[in-house]
XYZ file of C-alpha atoms in Angstrom:
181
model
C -10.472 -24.815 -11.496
C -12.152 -25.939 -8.221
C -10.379 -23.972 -5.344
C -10.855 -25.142 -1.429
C -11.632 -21.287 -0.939
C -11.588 -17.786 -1.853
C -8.326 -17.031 -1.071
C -7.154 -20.038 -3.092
C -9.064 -18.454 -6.040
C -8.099 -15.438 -6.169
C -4.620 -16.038 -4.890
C -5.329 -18.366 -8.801
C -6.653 -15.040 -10.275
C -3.533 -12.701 -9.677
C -1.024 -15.197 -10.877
C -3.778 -15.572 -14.216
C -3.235 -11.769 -14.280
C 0.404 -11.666 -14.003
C 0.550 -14.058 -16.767
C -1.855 -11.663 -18.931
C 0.137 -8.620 -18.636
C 2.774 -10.904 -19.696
C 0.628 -12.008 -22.744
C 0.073 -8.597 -24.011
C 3.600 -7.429 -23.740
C 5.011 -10.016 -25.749
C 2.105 -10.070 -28.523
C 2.925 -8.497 -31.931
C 1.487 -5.545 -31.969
C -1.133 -7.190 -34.538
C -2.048 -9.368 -31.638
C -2.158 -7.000 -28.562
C -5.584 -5.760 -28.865
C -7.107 -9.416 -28.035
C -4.887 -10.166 -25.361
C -5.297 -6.740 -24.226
C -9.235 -7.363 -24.374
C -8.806 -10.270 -22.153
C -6.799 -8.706 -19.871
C -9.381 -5.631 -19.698
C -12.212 -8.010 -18.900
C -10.097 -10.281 -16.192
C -9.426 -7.518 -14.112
C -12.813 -5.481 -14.121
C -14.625 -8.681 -13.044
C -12.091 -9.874 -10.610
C -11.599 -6.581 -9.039
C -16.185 -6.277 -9.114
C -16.447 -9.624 -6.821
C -13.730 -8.670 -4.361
C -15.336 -5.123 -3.853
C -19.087 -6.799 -3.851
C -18.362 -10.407 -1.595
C -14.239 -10.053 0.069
C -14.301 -7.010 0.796
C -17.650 -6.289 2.634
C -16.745 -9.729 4.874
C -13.048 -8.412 6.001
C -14.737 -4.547 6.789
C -17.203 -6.935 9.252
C -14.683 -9.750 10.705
C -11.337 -8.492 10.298
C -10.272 -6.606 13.385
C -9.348 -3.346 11.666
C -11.111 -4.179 8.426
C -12.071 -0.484 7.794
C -8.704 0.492 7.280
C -7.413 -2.513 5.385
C -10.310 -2.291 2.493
C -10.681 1.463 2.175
C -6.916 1.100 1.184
C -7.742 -1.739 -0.742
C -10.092 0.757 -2.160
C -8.114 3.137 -3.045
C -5.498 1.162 -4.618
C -8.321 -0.516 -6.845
C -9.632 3.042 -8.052
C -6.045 4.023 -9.159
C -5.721 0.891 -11.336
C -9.194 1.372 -12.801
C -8.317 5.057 -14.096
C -4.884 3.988 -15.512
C -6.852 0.655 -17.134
C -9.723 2.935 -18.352
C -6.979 5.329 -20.002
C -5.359 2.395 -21.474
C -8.732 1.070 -22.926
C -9.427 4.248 -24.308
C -6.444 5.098 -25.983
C -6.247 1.424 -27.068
C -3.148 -0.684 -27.655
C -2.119 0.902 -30.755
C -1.469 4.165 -28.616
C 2.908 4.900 -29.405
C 2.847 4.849 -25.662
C 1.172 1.555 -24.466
C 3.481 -0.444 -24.015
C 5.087 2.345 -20.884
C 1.758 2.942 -19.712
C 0.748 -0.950 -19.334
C 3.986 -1.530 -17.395
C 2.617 1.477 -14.722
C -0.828 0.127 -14.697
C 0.949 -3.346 -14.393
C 3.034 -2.009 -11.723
C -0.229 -0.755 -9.523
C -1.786 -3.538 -10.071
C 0.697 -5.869 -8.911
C 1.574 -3.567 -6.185
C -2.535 -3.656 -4.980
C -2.214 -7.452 -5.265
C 0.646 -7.803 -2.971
C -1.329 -5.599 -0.549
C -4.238 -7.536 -0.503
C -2.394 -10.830 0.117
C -0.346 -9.456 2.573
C -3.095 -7.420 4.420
C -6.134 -8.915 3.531
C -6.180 -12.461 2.572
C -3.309 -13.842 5.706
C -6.017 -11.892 8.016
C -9.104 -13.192 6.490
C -7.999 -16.351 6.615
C -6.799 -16.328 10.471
C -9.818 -15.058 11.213
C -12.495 -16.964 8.829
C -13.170 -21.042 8.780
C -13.059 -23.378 5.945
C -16.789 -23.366 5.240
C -16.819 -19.742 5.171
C -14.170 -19.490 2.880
C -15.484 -21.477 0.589
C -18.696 -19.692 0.933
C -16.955 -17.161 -0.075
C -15.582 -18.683 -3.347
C -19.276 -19.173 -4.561
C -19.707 -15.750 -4.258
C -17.449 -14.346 -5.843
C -17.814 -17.023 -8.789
C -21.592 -15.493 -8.675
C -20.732 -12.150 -8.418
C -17.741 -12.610 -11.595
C -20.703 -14.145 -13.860
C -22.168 -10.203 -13.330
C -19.906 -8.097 -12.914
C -18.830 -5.654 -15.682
C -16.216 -6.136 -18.026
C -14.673 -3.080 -18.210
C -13.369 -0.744 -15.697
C -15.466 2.299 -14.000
C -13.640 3.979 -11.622
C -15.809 5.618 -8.650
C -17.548 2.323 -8.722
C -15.712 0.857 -5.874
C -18.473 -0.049 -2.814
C -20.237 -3.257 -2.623
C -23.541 -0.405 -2.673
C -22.683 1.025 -5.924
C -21.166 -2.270 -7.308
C -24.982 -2.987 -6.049
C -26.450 0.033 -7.191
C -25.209 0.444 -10.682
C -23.070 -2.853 -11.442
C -25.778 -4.657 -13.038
C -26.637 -1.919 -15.380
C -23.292 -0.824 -16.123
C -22.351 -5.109 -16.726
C -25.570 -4.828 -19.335
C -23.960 -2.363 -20.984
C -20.724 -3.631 -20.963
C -21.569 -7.114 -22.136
C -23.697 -5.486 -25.102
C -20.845 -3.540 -26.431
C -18.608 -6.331 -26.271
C -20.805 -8.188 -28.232
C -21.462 -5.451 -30.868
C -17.698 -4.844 -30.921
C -17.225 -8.701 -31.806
C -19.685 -8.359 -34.498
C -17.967 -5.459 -35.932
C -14.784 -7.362 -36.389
């Protein structure tokens, strides 16, 4: 998928999401936990590199960029608590199928914001080469990032800070829960 910019990409990434949560809601409930997996991991990496590379760059050229990420910010930190109950209870929980359309519902709700708010503004107020800056970055930052969600973890310092360790960690279990099936 070679995208022109970051927009492009991650305009790519929430239609990819949107056709996740439709992947785990029409899985047999045999199948859910995989697609559910993939889902998990999508979002908690796409959601790392817009908090560590888009956001930081619309706080510092967006006019009004405070505003429009701490929002951001706050939708983000909403999904992550729903996703982390999710993950927790797993997809075998009697009620996940109610509880994925609410997280679903934030999280398409937060990506509507961010297109709307964020990305038309970023891109009125950002070049090409920038842009597709940009798009390395956050391809950099995905390779990193964690792939599960930690809510409080929502700064390009702590993503910083702790995202490296916490993405160790993460990547570790993943691959001792692989081994374990």
């Amino acid at each position: 998928m070679e995208e022109k910019d970051v927009i492009d990409l991650l305009l790519a990434q929430h239609a990819m999401i949107r056709d996740m949560f439709d992947d785990v809601e029409r899985a047999a409930p045999d199948q859910r936990g995989p697609a559910f997996t993939r889902l998990v991991r999508m979002l908690a990496v796409h959601e790392t590199a817009e908090e560590e590379i888009v956001h930081p760059y619309v706080r510092k050229v967006v006019d009004g960029g405070d505003a429009v990420v701490d929002d951001r910010l706050a939708e983000e930190r909403e999904a992550k608590e729903l996703l982390q109950r999710l993950e927790e209870e797993g997809p075998d929980a009697p009620d996940f199928l109610e509880r994925l359309a609410l997280l679903r519902a934030a999280v398409t709700a937060h990506a509507q914001s961010e297109e709307r708010h964020e990305f038309v503004r970023l891109r009125a107020e950002t070049g090409p080469a920038e842009r597709r800056a940009m798009a390395a970055g956050v391809k950099a930052a995905e390779a990193l990032a964690p792939t599960h969600p930690h809510p409080g973890v929502e700064s390009a310092t702590m993503n910083l800070l702790v995202g490296t360790p916490i993405a160790m960690v993460d990547r570790i279990r993943d691959v001792i829960r692989q081994a374990m099936r």
